C-alpha positions as semicolon CSV with decimal commas, in nm:
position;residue;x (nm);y (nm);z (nm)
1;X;0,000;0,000;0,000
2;X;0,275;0,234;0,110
3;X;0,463;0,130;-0,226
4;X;0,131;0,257;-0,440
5;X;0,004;0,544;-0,269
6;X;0,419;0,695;-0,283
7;X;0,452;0,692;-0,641
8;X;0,109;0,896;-0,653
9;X;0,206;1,146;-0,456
10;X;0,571;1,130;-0,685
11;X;0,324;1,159;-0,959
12;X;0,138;1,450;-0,847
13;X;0,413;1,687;-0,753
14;X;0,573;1,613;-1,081
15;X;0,262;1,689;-1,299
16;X;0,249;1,971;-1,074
17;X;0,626;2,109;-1,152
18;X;0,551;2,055;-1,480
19;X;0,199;2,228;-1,554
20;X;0,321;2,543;-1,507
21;X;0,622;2,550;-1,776
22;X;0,366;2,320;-1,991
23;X;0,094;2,605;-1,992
24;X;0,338;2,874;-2,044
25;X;0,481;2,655;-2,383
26;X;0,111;2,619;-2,495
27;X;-0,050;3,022;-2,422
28;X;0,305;3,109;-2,620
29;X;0,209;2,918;-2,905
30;X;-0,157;2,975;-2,879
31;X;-0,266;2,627;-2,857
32;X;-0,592;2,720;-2,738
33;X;-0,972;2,578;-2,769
34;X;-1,204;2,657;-3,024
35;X;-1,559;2,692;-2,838
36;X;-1,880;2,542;-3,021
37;X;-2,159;2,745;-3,062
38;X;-2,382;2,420;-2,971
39;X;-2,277;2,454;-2,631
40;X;-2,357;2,669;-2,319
41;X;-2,357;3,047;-2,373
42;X;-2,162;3,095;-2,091
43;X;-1,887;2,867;-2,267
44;X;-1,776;3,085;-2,509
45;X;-1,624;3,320;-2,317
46;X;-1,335;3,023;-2,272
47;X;-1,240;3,006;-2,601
48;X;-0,856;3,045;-2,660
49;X;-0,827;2,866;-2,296
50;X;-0,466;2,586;-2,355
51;X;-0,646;2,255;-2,465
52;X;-0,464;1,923;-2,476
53;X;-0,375;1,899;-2,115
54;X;-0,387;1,550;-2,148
55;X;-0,083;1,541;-2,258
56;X;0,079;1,619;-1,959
57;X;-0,143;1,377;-1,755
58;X;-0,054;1,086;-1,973
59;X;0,306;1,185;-2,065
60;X;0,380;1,190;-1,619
61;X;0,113;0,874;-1,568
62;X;0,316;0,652;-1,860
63;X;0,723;0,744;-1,704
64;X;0,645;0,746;-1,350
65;X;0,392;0,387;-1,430
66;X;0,738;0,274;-1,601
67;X;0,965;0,343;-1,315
68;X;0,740;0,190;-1,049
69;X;0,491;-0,008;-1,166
70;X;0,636;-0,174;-1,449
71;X;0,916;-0,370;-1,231
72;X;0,693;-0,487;-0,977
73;X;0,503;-0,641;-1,243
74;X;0,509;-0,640;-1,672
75;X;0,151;-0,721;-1,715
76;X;0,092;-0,380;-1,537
77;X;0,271;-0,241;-1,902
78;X;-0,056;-0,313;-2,054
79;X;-0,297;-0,009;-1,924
80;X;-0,002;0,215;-2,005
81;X;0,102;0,141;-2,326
82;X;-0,304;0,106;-2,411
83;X;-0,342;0,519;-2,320
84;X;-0,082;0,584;-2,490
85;X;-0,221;0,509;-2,806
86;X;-0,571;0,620;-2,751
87;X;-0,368;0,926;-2,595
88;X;-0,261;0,938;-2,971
89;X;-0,609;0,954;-3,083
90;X;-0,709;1,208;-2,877
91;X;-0,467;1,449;-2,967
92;X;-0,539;1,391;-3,308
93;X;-0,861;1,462;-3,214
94;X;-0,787;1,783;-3,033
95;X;-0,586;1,892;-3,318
96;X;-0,876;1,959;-3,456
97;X;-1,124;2,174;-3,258
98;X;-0,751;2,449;-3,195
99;X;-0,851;2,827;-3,249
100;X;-0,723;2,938;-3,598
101;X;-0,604;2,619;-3,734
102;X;-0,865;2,451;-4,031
103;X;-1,104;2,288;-3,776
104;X;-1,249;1,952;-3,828
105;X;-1,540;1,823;-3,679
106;X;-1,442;1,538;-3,418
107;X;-1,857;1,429;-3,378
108;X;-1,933;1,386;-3,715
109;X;-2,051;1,009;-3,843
110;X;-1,684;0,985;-3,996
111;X;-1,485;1,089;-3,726
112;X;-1,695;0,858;-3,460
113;X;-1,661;0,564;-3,708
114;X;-1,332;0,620;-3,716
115;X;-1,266;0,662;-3,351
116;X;-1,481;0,377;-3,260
117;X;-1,301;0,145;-3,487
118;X;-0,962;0,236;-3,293
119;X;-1,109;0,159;-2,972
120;X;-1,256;-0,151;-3,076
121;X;-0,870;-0,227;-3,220
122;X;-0,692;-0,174;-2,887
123;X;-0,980;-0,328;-2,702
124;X;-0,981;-0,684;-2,918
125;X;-0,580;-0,695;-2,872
126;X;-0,616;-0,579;-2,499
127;X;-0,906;-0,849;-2,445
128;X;-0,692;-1,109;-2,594
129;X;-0,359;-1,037;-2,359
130;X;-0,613;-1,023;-2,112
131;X;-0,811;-1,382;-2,150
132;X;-0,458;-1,523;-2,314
133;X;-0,126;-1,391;-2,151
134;X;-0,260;-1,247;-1,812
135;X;-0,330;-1,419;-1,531
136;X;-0,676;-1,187;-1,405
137;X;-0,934;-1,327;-1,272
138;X;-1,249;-1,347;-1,565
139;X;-1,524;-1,218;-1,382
140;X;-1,559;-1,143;-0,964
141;X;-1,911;-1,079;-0,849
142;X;-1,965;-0,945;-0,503
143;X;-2,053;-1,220;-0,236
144;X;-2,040;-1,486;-0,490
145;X;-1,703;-1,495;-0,593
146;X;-1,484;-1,579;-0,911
147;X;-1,599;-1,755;-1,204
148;X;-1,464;-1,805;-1,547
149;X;-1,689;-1,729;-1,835
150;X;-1,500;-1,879;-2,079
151;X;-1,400;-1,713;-2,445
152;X;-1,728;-1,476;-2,392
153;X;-1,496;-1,229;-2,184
154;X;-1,343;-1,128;-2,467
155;X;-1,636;-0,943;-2,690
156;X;-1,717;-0,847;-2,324
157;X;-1,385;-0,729;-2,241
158;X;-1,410;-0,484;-2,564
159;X;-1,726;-0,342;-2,461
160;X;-1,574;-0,249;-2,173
161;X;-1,281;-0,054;-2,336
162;X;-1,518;0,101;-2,575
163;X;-1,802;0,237;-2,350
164;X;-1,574;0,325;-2,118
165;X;-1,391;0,519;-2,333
166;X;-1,642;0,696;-2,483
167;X;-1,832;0,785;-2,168
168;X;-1,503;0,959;-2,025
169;X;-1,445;1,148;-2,355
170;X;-1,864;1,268;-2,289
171;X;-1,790;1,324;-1,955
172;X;-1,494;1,585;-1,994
173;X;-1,709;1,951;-2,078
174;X;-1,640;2,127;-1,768
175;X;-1,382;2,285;-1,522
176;X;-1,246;2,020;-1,332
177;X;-1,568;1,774;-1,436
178;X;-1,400;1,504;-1,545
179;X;-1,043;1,527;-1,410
180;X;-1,217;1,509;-1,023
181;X;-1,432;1,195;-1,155
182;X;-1,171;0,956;-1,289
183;X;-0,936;1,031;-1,043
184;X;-1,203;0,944;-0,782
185;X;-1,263;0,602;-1,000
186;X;-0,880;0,542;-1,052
187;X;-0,876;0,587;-0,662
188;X;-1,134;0,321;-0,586
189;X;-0,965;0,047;-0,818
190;X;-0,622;0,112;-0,666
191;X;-0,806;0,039;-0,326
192;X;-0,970;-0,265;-0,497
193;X;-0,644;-0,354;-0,605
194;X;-0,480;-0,318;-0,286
195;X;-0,689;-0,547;-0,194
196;X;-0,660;-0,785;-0,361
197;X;-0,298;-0,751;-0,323
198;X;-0,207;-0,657;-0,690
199;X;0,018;-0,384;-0,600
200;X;0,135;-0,330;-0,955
201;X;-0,183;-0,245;-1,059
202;X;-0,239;-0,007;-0,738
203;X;0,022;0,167;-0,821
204;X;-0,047;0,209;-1,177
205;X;-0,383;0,347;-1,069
206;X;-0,258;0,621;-0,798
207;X;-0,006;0,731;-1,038
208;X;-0,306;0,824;-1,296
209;X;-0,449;0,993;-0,963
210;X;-0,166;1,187;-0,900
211;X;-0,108;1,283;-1,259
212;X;-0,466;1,405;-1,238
213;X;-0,402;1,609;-0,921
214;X;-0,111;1,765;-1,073
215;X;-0,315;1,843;-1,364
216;X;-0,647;1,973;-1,154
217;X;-0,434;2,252;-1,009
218;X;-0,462;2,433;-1,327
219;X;-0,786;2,277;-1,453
220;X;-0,939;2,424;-1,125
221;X;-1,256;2,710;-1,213
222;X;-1,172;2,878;-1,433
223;X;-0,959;2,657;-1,587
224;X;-0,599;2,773;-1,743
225;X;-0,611;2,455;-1,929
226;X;-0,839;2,215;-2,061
227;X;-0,767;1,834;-2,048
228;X;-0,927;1,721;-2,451
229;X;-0,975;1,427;-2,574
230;X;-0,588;1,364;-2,556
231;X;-0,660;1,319;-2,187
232;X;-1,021;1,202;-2,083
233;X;-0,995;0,927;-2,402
234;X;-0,689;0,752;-2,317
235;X;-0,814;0,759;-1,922
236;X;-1,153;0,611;-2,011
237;X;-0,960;0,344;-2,189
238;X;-0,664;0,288;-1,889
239;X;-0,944;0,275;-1,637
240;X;-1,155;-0,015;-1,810
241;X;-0,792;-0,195;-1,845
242;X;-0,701;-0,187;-1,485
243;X;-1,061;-0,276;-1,428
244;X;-1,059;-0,593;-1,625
245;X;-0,713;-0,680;-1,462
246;X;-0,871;-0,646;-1,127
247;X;-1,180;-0,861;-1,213
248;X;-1,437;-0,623;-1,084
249;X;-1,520;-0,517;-1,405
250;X;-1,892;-0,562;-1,321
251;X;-1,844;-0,257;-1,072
252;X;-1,686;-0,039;-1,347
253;X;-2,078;0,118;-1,444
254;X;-2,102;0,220;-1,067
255;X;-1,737;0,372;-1,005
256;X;-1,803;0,538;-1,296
257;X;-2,165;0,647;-1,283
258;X;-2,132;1,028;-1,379
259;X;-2,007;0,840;-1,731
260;X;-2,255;0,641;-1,723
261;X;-2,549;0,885;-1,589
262;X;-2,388;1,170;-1,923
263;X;-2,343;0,904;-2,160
264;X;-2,689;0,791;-2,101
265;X;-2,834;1,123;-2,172
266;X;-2,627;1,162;-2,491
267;X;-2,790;0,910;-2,601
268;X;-3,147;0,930;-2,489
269;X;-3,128;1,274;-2,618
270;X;-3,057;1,161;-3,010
271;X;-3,300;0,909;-2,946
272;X;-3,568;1,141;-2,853
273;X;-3,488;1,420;-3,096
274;X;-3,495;1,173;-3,432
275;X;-3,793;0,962;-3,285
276;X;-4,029;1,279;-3,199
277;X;-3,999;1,489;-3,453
278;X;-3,692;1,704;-3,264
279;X;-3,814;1,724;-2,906
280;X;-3,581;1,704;-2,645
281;X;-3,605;1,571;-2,317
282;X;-3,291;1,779;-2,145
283;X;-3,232;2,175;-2,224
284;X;-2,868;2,023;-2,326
285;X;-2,711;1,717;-2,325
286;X;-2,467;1,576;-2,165
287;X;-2,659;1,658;-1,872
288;X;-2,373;1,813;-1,710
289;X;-2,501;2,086;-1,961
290;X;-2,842;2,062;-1,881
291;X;-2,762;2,149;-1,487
292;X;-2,536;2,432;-1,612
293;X;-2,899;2,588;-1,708
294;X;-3,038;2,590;-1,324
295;X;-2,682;2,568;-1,110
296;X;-2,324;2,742;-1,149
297;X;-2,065;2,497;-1,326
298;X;-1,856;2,477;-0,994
299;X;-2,181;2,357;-0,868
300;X;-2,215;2,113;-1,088
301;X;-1,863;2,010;-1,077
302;X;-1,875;1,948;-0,682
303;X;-2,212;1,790;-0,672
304;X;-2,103;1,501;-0,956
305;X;-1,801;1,459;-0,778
306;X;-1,993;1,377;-0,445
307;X;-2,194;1,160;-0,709
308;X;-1,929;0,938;-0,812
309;X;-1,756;0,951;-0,446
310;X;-2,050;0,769;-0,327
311;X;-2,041;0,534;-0,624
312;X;-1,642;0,482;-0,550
313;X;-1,725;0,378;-0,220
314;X;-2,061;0,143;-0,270
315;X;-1,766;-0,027;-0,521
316;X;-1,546;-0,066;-0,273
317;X;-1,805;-0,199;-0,047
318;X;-1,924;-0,462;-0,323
319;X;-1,572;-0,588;-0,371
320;X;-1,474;-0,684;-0,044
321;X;-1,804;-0,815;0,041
322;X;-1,720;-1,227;0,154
């Protein structure tokens, strides 16, 4: 435990030496946001704000995973090198949406076929080296126990990377939104972990939370930087990984219920629009939005992360239930 929860707090200072100078590089250059006219009003006055802060969360979460997680184990390789190629997706991604450069829509049917088909990539060779060359257990279900489910955990172990993916990428829209939420999730898996006494996994989750602490020091309302998909993608991806690897996979929807809860209304929200004739059933979706319209963002912000705090911990319960 000691071992873990270290290396996070190594993790955290560094992202937090290095956001400053990494901020600086990106206002210099102005790397900053283009802001959509489909979202909040109140939004646009961010535009030009540094995007592609994920860089810096990934780029401190992948050396400091190598120099301490990595030895103690070379299965716990796998979640790193898997966000750093959806990290590379992202960022292509973000490329995209920068002030004054040719902009090119990321939400488009192309650009989600596209996207999905890369996450369904990683996640079939990540469910393989999971059900193949890693010794995790298939599926744990609280009280019950471990059971293997045979070759079926693989199409179920790409789900995973793909939903989970996505709903982190919804999930990231404001001020400290979705860097408070994974970290919270990351948090509760490195506990599971712990548990379970897979210490190279623990301490490949606390060094995502400590890159995400680093990183929430300038992401804090209003934010100096924003994290893009070159962050909250390659997250969404690392944290179904270490979730598989842990076994408690089947607790991943309540650890991560603000995902679920905005991806949900993404979706319910097309659904409802094509199906009657353009109504909607939320003044904006994700419904992060939506609550913008009634409370303040920082409002919002604090009263998801209490959300998935509580889902964190009825996780945590679940898993060590005998």
């Amino acid at each position: 435990m000691t071992y873990a929860l270290i290396w996070g707090c190594i993790a955290a200072v560094v992202a937090l030496i290095a956001g400053r100078p990494f901020v600086a590089y990106l206002r210099e250059r102005n790397i900053g946001k283009s802001i959509s006219t489909d979202g909040p009003e109140s939004h646009l006055s961010k535009a030009g704000t540094p995007t592609m802060g994920g860089v810096l969360i990934i780029a401190v979460a992948i050396v400091v995973g190598l120099i301490a997680a990595v030895p103690k184990d070379r299965d716990a390789l796998l979640p790193i090198v898997v966000a750093a190629i959806i990290g590379a997706i992202g960022f292509y991604d973000d490329l995209g949406t920068l002030v004054g450069r040719a902009q090119r829509e990321a939400h488009d049917r192309t650009g989600m076929i596209m996207k999905l088909a890369g996450f369904a990539i990683v996640g079939a060779v990540s469910a393989w080296i999971l059900y193949d060359r890693i010794d995790a257990p298939r599926l744990l279900v609280p009280h019950f126990g471990a059971y293997d489910i045979g070759a079926i955990y693989i199409p179920i172990a790409i789900f995973v990377v793909i939903a989970t993916t996505s709903a982190v990428g919804v999930t990231d829209g404001l001020d400290m939104l979705a860097g408070t939420t994974i970290a919270i999730a990351f948090a509760a898996f490195g506990a599971i972990a712990l548990m379970q006494h897979q210490t190279a996994v623990a301490t490949v989750c606390f060094v995502f939370v400590g890159s995400l602490l680093g990183f929430l020091w300038y992401n804090a309302y209003p934010a100096r930087i924003f994290m893009g998909d070159s962050g909250s993608l390659p997250l969404g991806a690392a944290l179904a990984i270490v979730a598989l690897m842990t076994g408690w996979w089947l607790v991943l929807p309540i650890v991560g219920i603000v995902f679920v809860i905005d991806q949900a209304t993404v979706i319910i929200q097309i659904a409802s629009f094509r199906l009657r004739g353009g109504k909607r059933v939320f003044r904006m979706a994700p419904i992060h939005h939506h609550f913008e319209k009634v409370w303040h963002e920082t409002t919002v912000t604090a009263r998801f992360a209490v959300i998935g705090a509580i889902g964190a911990l009825l996780a945590i319960a679940l898993a060590a239930w005998d």
